[in-house]
JSON list of C-alpha atoms in Angstrom, two decimals:
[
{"chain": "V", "resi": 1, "resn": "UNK", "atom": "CA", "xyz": [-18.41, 7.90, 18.56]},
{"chain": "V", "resi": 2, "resn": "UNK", "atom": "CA", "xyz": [-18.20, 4.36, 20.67]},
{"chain": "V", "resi": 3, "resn": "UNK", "atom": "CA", "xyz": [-15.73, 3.45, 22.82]},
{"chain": "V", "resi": 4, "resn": "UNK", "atom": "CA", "xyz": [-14.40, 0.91, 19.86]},
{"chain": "V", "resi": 5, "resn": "UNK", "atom": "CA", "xyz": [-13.35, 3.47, 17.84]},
{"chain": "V", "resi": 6, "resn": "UNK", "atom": "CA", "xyz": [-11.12, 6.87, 17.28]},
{"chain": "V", "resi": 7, "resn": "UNK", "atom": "CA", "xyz": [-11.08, 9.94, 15.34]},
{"chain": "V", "resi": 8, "resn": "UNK", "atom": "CA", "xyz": [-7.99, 10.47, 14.11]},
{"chain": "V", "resi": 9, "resn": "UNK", "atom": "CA", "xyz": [-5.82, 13.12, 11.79]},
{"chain": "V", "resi": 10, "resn": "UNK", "atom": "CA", "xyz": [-3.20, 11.81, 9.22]},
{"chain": "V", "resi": 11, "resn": "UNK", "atom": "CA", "xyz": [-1.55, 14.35, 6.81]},
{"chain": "V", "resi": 12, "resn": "UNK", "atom": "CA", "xyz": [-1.83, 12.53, 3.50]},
{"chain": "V", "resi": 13, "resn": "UNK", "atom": "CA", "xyz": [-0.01, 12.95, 0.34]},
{"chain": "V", "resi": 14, "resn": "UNK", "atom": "CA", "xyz": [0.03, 16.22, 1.46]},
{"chain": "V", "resi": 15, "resn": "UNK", "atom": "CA", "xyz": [-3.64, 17.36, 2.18]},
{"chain": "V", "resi": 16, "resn": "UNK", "atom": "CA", "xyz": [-5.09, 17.41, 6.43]},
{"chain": "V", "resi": 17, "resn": "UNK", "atom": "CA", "xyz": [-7.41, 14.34, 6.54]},
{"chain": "V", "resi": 18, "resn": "UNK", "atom": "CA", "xyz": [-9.54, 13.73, 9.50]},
{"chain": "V", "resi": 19, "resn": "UNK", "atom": "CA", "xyz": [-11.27, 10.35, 9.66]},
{"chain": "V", "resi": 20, "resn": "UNK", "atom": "CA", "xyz": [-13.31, 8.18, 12.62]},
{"chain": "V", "resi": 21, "resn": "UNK", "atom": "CA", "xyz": [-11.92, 4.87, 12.18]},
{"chain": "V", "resi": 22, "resn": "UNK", "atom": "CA", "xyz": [-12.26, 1.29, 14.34]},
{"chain": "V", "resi": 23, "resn": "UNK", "atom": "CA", "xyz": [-9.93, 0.95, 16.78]},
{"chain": "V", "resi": 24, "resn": "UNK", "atom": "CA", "xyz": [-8.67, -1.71, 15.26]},
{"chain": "V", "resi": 25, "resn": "UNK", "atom": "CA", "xyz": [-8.43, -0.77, 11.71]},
{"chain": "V", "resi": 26, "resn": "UNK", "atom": "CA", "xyz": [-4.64, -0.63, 10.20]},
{"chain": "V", "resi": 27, "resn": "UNK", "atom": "CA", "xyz": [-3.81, 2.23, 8.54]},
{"chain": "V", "resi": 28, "resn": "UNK", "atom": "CA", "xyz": [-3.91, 0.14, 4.96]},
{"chain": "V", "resi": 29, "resn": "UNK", "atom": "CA", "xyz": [-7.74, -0.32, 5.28]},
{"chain": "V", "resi": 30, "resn": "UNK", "atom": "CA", "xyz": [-7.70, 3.14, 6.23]},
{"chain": "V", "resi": 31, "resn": "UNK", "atom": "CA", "xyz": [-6.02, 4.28, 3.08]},
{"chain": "V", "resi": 32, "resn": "UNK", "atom": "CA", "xyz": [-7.99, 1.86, 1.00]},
{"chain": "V", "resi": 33, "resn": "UNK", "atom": "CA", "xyz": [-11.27, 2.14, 2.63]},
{"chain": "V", "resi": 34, "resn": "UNK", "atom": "CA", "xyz": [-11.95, 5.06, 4.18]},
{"chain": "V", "resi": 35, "resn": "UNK", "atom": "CA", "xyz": [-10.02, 7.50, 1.79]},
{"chain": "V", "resi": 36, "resn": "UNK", "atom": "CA", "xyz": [-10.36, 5.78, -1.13]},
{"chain": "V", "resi": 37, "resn": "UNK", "atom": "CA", "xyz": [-6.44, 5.09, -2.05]},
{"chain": "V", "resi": 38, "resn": "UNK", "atom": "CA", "xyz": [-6.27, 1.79, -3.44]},
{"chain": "V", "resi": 39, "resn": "UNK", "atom": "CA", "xyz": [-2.73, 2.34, -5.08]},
{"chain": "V", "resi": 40, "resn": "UNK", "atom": "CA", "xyz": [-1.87, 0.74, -1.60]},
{"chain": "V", "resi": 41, "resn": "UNK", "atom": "CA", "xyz": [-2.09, -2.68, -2.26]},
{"chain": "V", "resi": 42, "resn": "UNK", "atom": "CA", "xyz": [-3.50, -5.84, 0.21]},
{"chain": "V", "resi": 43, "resn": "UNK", "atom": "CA", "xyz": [-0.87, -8.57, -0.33]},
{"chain": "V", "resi": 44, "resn": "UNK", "atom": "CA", "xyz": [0.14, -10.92, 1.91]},
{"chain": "V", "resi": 45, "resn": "UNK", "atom": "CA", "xyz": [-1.89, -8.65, 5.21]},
{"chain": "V", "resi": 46, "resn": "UNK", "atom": "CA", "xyz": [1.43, -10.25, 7.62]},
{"chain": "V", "resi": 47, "resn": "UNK", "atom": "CA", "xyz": [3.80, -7.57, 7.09]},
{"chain": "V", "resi": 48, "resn": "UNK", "atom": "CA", "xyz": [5.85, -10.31, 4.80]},
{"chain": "V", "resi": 49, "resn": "UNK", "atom": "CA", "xyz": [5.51, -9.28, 1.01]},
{"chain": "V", "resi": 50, "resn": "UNK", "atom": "CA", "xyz": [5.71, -5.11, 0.72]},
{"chain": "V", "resi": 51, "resn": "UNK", "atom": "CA", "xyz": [2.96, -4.68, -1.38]},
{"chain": "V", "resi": 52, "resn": "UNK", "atom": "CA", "xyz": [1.15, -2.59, 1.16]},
{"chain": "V", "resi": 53, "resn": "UNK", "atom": "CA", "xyz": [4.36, -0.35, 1.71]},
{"chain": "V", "resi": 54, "resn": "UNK", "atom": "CA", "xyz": [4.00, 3.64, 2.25]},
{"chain": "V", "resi": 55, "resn": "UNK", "atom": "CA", "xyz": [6.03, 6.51, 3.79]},
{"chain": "V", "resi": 56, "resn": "UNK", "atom": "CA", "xyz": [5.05, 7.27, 7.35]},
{"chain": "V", "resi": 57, "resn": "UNK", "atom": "CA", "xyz": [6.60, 10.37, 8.46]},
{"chain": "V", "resi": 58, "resn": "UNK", "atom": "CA", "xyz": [9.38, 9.86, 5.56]},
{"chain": "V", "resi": 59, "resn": "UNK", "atom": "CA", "xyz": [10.06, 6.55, 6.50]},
{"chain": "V", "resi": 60, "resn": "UNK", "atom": "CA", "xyz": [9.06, 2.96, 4.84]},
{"chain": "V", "resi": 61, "resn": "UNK", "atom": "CA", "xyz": [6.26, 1.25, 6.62]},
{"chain": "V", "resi": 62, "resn": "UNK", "atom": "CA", "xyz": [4.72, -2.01, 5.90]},
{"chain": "V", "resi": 63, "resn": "UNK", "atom": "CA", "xyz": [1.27, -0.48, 6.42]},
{"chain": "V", "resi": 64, "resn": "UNK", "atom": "CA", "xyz": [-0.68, -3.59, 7.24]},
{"chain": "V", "resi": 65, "resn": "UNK", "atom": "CA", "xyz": [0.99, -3.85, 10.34]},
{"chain": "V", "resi": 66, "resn": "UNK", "atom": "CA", "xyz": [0.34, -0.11, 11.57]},
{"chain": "V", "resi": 67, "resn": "UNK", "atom": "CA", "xyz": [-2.73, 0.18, 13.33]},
{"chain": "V", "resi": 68, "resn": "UNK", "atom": "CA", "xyz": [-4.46, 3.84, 11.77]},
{"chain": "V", "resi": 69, "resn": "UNK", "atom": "CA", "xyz": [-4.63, 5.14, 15.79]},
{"chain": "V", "resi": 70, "resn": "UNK", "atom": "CA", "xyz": [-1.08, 4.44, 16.13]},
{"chain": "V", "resi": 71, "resn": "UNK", "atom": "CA", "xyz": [-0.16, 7.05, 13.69]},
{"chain": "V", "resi": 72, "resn": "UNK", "atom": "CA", "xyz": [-2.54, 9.83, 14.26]},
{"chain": "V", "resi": 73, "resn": "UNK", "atom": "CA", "xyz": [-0.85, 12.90, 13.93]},
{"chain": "V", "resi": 74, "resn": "UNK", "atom": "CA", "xyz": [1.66, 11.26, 11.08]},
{"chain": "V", "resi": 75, "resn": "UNK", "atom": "CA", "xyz": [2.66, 12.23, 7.38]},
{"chain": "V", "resi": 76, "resn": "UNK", "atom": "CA", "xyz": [1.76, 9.08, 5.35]},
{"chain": "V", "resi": 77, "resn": "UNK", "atom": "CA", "xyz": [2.31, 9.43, 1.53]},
{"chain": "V", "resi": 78, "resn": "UNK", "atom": "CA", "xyz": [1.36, 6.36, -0.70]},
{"chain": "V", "resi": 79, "resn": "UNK", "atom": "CA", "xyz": [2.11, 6.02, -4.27]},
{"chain": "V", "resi": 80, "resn": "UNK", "atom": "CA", "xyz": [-0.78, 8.32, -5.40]},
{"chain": "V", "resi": 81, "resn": "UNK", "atom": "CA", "xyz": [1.25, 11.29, -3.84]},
{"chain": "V", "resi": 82, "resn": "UNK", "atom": "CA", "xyz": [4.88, 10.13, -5.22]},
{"chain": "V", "resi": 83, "resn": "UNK", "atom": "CA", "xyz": [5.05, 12.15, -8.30]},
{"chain": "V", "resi": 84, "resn": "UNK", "atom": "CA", "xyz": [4.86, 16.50, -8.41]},
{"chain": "V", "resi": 85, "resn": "UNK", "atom": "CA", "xyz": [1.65, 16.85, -10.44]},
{"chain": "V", "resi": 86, "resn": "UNK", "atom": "CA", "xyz": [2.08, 15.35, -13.76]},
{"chain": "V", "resi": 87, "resn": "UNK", "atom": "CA", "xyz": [6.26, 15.14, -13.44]},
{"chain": "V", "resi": 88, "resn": "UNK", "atom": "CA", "xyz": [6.51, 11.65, -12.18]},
{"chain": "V", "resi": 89, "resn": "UNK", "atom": "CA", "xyz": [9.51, 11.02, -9.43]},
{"chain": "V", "resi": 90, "resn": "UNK", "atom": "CA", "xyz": [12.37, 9.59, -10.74]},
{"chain": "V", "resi": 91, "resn": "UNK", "atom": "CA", "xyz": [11.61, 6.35, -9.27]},
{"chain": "V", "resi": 92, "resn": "UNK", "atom": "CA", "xyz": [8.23, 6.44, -11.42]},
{"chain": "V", "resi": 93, "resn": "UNK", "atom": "CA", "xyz": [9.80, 7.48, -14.00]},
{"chain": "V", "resi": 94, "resn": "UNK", "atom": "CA", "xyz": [12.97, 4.39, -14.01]},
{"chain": "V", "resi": 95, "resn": "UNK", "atom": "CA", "xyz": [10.41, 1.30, -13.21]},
{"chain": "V", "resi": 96, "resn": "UNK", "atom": "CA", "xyz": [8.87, 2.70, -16.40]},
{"chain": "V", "resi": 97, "resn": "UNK", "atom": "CA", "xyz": [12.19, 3.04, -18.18]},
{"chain": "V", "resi": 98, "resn": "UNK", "atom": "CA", "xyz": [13.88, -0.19, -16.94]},
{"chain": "V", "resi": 99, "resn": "UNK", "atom": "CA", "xyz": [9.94, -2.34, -16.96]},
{"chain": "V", "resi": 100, "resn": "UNK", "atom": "CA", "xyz": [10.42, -2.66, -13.25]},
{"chain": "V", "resi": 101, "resn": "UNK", "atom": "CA", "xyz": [6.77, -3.86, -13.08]},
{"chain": "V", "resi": 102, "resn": "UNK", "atom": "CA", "xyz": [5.01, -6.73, -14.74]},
{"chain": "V", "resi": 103, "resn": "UNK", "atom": "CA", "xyz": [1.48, -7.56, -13.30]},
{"chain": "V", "resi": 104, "resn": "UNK", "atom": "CA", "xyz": [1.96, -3.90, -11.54]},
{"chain": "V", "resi": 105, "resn": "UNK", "atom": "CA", "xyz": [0.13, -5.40, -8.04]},
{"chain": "V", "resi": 106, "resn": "UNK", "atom": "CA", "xyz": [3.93, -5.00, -5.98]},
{"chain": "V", "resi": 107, "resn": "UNK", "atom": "CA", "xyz": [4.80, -1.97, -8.08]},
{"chain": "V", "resi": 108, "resn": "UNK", "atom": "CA", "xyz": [3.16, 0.87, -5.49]},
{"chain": "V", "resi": 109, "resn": "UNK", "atom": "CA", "xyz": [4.96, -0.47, -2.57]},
{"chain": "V", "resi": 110, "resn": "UNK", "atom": "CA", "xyz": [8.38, -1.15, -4.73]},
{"chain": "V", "resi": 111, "resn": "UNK", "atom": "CA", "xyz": [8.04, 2.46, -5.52]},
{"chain": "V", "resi": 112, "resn": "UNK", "atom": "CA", "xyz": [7.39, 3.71, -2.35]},
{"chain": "V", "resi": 113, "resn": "UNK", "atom": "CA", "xyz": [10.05, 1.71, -0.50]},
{"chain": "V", "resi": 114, "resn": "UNK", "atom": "CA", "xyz": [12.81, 2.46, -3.27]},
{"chain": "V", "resi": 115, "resn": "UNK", "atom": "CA", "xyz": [12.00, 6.41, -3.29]},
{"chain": "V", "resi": 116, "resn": "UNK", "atom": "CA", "xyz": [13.52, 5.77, 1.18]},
{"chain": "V", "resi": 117, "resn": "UNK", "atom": "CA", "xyz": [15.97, 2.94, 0.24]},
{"chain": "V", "resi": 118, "resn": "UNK", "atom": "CA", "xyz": [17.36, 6.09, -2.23]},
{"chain": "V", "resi": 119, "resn": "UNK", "atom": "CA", "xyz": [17.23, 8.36, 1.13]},
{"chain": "V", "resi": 120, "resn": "UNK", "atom": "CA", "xyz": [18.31, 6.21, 3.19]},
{"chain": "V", "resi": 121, "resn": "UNK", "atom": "CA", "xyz": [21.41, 4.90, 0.97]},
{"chain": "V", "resi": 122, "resn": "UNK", "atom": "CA", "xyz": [22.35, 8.99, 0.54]},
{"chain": "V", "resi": 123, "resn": "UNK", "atom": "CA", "xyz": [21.91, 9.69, 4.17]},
{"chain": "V", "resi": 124, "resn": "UNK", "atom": "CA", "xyz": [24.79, 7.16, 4.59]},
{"chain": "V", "resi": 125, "resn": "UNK", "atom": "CA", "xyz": [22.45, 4.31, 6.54]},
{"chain": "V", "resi": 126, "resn": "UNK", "atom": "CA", "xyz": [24.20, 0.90, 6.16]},
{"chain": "V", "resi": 127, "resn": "UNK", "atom": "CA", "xyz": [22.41, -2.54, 4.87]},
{"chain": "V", "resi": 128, "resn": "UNK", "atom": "CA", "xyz": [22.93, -5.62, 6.05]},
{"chain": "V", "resi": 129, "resn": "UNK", "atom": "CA", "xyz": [24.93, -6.06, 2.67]},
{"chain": "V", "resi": 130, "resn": "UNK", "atom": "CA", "xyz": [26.80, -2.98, 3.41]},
{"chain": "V", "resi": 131, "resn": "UNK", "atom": "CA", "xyz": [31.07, -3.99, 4.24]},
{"chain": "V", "resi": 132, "resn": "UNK", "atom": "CA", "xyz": [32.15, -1.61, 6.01]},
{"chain": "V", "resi": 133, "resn": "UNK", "atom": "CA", "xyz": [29.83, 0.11, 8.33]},
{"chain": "V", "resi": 134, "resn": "UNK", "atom": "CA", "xyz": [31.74, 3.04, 10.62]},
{"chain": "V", "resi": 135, "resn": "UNK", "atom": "CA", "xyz": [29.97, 5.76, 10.35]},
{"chain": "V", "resi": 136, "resn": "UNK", "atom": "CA", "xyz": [33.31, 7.71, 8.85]},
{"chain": "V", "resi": 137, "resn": "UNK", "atom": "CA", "xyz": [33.42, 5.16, 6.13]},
{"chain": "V", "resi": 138, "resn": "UNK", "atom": "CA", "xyz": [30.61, 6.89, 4.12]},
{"chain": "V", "resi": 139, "resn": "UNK", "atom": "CA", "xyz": [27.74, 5.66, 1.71]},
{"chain": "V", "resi": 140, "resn": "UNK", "atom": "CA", "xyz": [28.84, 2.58, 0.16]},
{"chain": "V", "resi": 141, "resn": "UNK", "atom": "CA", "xyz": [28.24, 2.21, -3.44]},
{"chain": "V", "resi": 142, "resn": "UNK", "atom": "CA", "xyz": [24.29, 1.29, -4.53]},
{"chain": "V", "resi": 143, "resn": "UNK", "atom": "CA", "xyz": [25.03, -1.92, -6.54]},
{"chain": "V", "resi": 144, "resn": "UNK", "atom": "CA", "xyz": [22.87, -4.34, -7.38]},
{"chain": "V", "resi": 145, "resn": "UNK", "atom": "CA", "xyz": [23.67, -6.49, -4.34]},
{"chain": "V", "resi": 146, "resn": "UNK", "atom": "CA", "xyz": [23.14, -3.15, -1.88]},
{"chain": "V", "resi": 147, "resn": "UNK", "atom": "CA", "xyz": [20.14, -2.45, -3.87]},
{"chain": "V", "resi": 148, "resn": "UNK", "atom": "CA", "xyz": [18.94, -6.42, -3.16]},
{"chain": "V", "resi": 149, "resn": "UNK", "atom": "CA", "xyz": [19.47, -5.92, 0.28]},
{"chain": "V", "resi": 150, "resn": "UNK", "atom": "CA", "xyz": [18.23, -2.68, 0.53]},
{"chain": "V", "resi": 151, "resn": "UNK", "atom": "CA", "xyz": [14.44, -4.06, -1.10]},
{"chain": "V", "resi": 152, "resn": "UNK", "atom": "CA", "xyz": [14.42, -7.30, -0.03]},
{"chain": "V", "resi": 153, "resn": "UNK", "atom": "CA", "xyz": [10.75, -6.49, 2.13]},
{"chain": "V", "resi": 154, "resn": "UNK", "atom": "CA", "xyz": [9.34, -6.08, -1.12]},
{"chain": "V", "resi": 155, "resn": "UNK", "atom": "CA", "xyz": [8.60, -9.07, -3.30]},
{"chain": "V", "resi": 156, "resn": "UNK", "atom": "CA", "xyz": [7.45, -9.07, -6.94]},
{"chain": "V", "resi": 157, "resn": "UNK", "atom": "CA", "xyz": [5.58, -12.57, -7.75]},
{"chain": "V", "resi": 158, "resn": "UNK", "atom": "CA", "xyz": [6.63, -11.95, -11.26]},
{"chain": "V", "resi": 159, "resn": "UNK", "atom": "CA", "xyz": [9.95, -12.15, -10.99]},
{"chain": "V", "resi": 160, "resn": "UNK", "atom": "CA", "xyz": [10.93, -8.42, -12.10]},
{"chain": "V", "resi": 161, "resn": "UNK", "atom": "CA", "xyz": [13.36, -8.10, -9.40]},
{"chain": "V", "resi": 162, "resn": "UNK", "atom": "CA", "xyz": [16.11, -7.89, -12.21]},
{"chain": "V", "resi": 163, "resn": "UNK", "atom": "CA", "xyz": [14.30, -5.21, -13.62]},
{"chain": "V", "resi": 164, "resn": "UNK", "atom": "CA", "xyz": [13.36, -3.54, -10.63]},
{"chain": "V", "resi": 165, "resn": "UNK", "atom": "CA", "xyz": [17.54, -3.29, -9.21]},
{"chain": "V", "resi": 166, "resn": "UNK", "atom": "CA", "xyz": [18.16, -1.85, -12.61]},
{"chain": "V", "resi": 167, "resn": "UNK", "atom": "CA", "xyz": [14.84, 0.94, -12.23]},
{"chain": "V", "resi": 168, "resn": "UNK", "atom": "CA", "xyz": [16.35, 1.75, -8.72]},
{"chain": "V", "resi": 169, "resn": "UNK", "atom": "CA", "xyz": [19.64, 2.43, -9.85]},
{"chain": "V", "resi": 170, "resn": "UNK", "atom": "CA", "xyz": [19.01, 4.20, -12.44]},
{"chain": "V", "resi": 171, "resn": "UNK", "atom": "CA", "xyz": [16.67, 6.46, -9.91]},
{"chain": "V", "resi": 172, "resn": "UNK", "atom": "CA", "xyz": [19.41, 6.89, -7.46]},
{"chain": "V", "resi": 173, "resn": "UNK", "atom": "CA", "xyz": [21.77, 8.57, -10.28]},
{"chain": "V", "resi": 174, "resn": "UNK", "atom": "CA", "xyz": [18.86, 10.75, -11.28]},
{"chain": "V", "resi": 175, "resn": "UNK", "atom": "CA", "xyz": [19.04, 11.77, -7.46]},
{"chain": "V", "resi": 176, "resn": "UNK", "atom": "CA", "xyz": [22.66, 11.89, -7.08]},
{"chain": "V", "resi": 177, "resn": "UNK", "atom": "CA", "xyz": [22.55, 14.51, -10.12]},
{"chain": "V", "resi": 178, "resn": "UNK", "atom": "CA", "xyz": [19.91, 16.48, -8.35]},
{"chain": "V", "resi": 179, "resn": "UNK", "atom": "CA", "xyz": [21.57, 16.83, -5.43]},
{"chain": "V", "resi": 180, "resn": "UNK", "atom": "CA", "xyz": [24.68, 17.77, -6.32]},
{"chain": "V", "resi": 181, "resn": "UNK", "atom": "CA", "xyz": [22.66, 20.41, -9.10]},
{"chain": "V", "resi": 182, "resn": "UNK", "atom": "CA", "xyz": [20.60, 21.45, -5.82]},
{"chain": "V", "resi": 183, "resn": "UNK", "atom": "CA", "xyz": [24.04, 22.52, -3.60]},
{"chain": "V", "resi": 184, "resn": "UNK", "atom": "CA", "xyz": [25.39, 24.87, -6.26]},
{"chain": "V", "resi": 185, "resn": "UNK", "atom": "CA", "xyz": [27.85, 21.88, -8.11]},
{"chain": "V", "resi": 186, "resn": "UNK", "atom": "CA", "xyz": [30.03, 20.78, -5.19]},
{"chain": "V", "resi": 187, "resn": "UNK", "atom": "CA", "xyz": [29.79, 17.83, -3.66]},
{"chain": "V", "resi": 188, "resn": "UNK", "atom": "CA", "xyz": [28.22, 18.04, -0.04]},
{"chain": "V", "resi": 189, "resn": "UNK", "atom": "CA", "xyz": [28.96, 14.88, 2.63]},
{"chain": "V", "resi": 190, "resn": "UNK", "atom": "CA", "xyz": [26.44, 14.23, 5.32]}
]
């Protein structure tokens, strides 16, 4: 191993992965390159357009802009680990549903940064569309124009964005339903 580069461990989708990588290699030509996960797509390589967009540690991450040694250690999951086996995730499931996806290049980074905006919206984390944000005041509704806000890093060339609003709502009632099926009926506040 040189001094220019790093070997480095990343728990992916799930599964320990070990990999000697460039020092400056981001952790999307990681994915892509050295693990051989292309559902993580190359778009715009500036951080601007989403299409590169994965969980790191639960949380959305443009991963073009994450350098692969800057996250050793992390929990990255890209589309290919979204769905349980052969159930797809809600959010899979709605883009399908709703044709959230036309050309399909944005569609693995819509999907992976609508699975946290869902998350994020339930965990009660405002937007900058969000009125009232006190932290007493709750988890605004997820309309469309939360749901805008809310995926605005990710931009579909194809205009599907009307489609895409209605896949993500449809997901986040899916996951309102499971939630409140998961704590025994009753509605639980954060």
């Amino acid at each position: 191993m040189s001094h220019h580069s790093s070997t480095i461990s990343l728990r992916v989708n799930g599964e320990d992965r070990s990999l000697t990588v460039d020092n400056r290699t981001t952790l999307l030509d990681a994915l892509r390159d050295e693990l051989d996960l292309v559902g993580t797509k190359k778009g715009c390589d500036q951080g601007q357009c989403g299409a590169c967009t994965v969980l790191l540690d639960g949380k959305r991450a443009v991963s073009c802009l994450q350098f692969a040694v800057g996250v050793d250690g992390s929990e990255v999951t890209t589309v290919e680990g979204i769905a349980d086996g052969d159930r797809l995730h809600p959010v899979q499931q709605a883009f399908l549903d709703f044709d959230g996806y036309q050309c399909g290049y944005c569609t693995p980074g819509q999907i992976c940064s609508a699975v946290a905006v869902i998350e994020e919206h339930a965990a009660g984390w405002p937007s900058a569309a969000t009125e009232d944000v006190r932290p007493d005041a709750g988890a605004p509704p997820l309309d469309a124009a939360e749901i805008r806000e809310r995926m605005s890093g990710n931009l579909c060339r194809c205009g599907a964005h009307n489609s895409i609003v209605r896949a993500v709502a449809q997901a986040a009632t899916m996951h309102e339903a499971e939630s409140t099926v998961s704590h025994g009926g009753t509605e639980v506040s954060a």
